[in-house]
CSV table of C-alpha atoms in Angstrom, one decimal:
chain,number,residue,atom,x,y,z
A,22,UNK,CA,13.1,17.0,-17.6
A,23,UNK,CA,16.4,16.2,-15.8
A,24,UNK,CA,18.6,16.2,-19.2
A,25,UNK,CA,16.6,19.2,-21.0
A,26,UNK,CA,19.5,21.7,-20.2
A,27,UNK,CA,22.2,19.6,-20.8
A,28,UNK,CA,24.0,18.8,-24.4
A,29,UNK,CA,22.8,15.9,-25.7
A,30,UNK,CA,26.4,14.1,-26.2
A,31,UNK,CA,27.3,14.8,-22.6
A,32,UNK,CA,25.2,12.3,-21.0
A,33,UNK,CA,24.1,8.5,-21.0
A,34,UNK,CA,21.0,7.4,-19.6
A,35,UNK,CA,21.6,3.7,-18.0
A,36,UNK,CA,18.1,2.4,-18.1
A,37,UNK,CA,16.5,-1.1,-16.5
A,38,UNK,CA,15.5,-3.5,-19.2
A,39,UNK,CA,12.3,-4.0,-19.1
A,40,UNK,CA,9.4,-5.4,-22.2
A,41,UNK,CA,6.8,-2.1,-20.9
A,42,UNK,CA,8.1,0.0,-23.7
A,43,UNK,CA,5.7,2.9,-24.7
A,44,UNK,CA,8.1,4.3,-27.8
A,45,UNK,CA,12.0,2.9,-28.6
A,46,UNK,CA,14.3,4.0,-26.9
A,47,UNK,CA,16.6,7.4,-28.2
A,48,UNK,CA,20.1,7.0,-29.1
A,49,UNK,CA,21.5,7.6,-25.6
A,50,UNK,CA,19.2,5.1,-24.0
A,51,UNK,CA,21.6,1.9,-22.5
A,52,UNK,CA,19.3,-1.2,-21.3
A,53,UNK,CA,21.5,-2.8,-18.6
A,54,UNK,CA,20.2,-3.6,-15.3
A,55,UNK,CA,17.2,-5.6,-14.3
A,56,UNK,CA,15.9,-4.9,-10.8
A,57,UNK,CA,14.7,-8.5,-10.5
A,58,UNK,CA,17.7,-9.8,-11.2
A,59,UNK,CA,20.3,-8.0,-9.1
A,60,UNK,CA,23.4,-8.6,-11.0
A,61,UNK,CA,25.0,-5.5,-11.7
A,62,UNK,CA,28.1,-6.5,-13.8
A,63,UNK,CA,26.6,-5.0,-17.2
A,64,UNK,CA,25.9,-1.9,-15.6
A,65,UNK,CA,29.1,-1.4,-14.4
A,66,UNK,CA,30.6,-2.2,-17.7
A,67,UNK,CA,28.4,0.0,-19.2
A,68,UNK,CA,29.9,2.7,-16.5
A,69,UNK,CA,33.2,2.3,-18.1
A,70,UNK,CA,32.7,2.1,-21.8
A,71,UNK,CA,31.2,5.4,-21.7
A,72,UNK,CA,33.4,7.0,-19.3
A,73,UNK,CA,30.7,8.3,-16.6
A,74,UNK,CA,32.4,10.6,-13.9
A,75,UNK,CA,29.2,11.4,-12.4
A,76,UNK,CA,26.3,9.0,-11.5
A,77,UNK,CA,23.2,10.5,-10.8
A,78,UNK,CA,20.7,7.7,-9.8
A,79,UNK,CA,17.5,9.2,-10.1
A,80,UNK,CA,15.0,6.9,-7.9
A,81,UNK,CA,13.0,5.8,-5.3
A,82,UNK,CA,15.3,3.7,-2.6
A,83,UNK,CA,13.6,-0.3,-3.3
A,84,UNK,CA,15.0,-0.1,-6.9
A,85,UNK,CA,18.6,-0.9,-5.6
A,86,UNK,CA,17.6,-3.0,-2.4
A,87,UNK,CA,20.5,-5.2,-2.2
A,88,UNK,CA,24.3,-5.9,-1.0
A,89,UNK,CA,24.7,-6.5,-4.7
A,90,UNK,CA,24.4,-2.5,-5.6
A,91,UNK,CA,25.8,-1.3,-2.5
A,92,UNK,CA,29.1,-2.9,-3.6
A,93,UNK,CA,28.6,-1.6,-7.0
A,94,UNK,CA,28.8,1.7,-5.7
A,95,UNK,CA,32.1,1.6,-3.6
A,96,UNK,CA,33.9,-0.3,-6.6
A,97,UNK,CA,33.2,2.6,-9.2
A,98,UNK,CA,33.9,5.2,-6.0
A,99,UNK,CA,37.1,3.7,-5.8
A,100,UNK,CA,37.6,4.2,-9.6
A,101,UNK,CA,37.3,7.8,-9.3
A,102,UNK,CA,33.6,8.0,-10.3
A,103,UNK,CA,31.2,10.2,-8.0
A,104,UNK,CA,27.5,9.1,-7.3
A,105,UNK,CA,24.8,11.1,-6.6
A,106,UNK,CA,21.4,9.9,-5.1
A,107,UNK,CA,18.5,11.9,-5.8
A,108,UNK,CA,15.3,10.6,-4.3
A,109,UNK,CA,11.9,11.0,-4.7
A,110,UNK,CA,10.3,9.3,-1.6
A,111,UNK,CA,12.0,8.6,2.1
A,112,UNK,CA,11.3,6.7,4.8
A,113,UNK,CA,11.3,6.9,8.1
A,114,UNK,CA,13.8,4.2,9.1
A,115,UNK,CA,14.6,1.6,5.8
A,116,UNK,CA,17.7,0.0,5.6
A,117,UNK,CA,17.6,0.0,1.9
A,118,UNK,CA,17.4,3.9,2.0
A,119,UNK,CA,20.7,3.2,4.4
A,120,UNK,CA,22.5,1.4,2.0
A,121,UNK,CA,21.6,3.6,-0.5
A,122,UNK,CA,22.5,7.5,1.2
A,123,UNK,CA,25.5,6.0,2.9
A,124,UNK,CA,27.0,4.5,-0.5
A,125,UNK,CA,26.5,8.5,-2.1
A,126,UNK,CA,28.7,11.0,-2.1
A,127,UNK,CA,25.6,13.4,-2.5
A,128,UNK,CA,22.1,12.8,-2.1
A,129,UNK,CA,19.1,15.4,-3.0
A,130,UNK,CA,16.1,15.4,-1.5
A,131,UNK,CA,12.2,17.0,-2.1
A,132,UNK,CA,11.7,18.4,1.8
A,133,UNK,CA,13.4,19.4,4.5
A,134,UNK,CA,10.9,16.4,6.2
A,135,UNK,CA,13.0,13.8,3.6
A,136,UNK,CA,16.8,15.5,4.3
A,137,UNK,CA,15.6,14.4,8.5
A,138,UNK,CA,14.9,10.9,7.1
A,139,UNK,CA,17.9,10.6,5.0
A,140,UNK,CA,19.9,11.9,7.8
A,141,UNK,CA,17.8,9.9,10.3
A,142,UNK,CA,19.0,6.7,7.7
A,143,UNK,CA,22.7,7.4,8.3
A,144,UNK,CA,23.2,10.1,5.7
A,145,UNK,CA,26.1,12.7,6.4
A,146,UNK,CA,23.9,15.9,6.7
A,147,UNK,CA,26.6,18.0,4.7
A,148,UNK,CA,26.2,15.9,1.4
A,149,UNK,CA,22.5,16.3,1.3
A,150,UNK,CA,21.0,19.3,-1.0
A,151,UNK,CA,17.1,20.1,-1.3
A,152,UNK,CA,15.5,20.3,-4.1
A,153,UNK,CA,12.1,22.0,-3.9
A,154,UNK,CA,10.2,20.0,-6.6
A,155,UNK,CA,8.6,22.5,-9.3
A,156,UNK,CA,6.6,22.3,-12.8
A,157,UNK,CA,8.1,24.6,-16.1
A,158,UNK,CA,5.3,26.6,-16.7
A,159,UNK,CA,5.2,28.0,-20.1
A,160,UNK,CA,2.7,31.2,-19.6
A,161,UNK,CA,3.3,32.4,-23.0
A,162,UNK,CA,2.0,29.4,-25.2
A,163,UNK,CA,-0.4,30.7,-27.7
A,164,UNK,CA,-3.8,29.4,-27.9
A,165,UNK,CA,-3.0,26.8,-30.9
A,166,UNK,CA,0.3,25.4,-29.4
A,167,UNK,CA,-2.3,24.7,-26.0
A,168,UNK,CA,-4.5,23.3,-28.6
A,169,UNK,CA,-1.9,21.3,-30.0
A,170,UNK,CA,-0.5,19.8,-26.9
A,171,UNK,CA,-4.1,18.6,-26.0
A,172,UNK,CA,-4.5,17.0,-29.2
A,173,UNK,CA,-1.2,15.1,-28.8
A,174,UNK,CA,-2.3,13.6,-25.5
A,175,UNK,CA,-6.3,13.1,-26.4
A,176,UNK,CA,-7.2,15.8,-24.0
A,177,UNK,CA,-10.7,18.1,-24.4
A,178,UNK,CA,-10.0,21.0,-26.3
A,179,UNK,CA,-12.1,23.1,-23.8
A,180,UNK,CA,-12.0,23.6,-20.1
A,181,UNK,CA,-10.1,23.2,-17.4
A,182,UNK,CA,-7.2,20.9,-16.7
A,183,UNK,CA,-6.4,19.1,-13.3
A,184,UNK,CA,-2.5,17.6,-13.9
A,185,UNK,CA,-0.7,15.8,-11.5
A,186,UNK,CA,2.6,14.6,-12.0
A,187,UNK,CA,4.3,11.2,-11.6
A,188,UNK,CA,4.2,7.8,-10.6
A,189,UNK,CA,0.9,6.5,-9.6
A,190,UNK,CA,1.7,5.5,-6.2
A,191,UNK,CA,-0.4,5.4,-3.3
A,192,UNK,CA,1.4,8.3,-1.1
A,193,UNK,CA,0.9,10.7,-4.3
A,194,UNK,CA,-2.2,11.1,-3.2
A,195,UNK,CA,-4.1,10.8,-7.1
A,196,UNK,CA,-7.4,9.7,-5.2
A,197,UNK,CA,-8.0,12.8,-3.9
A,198,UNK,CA,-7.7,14.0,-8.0
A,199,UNK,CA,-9.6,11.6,-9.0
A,200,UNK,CA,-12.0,12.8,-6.2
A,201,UNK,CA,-11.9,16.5,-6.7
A,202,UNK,CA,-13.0,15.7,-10.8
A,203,UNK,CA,-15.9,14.2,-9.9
A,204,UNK,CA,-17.1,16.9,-7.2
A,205,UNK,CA,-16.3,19.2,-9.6
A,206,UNK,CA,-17.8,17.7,-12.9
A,207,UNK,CA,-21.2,16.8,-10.1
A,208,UNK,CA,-21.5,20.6,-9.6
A,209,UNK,CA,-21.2,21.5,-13.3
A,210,UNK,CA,-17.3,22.8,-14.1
A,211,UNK,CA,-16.3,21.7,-17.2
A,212,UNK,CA,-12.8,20.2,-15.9
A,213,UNK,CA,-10.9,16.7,-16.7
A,214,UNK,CA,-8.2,15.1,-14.8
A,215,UNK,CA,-5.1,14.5,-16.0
């Protein structure tokens, strides 16, 4: 969703290695940190053989919990690269949230309720952009691409759909999803969760 508007060749996703895989991997996919093992030397290499300018780290704080990263990020500042921090979850006070917004040049943020944490975290106020989080909605999908799109993911073909997006985590709140389905399936609406 991050890379949809941008051209293919102008990015290069630097990915954790990891033996989960649900598909391979597309062409622009680089394997080359592990965040059990915090060595970050073939990341960094993998910074310069294909030029990145711009980091964007896309993720939730604990990934990168360690010195090791932090001085990661102020040896590829120092070559001229910028690195941007955006973040899905904050906490209150966390030093590896500190490490993390005070190593970033810019950080985004969900909520104005996150921008106080980072900020509360050490975070310059002026490098911190929120980004109200947001679902494409495609309201003119005919009736067979729907179809089609339920097919692919083994959904009902009729009724309703409850979606929620993300990692399951315990602060996304998918119990009360989970809950909601079965209220609604006990009073007779034809609705699956998703």
């Amino acid at each position: 969703y991050l890379t949809e508007p941008l051209e293919t060749n102008s990015y290069v996703v630097l990915a954790e290695k990891t033996g989960n895989l649900t598909h391979a991997d597309e062409s622009y996919v680089v394997r080359c940190w592990d965040r059990s093992f915090p060595n970050y030397e073939e990341l960094y290499c993998a910074i310069k053989e294909h030029d990145i300018g711009l980091l964007h780290i896309n993720c939730q704080a604990t990934f990168f919990a360690t010195d090791k990263f932090s001085e990661l990020l102020n040896r590829i500042k120092q070559e001229g690269v910028s690195v941007l921090v955006h973040l899905h979850s904050t906490f209150t006070l966390n030093d590896d949230l500190k490490r993390l917004v005070t190593n970033a040049d810019t950080v985004i943020v969900h909520t104005r309720e996150s921008k106080l944490e980072v900020i509360a975290n050490g975070c310059n106020p002026k490098s911190i952009h929120t980004l109200t989080h947001g679902v494409k909605v495609n309201d003119s999908a005919t009736r067979e691409e729907q179809l089609a799109i339920r097919n692919r993911f083994g959904l009902p073909t009729e009724g309703k759909l409850i979606v929620s997006c993300g990692f399951v985590q315990p602060h996304k709140g998918f119990e009360g999803l989970i809950d909601a389905v079965s209220y609604l399936r006990s009073q007779g609406k034809n609705v699956c969760g998703c």
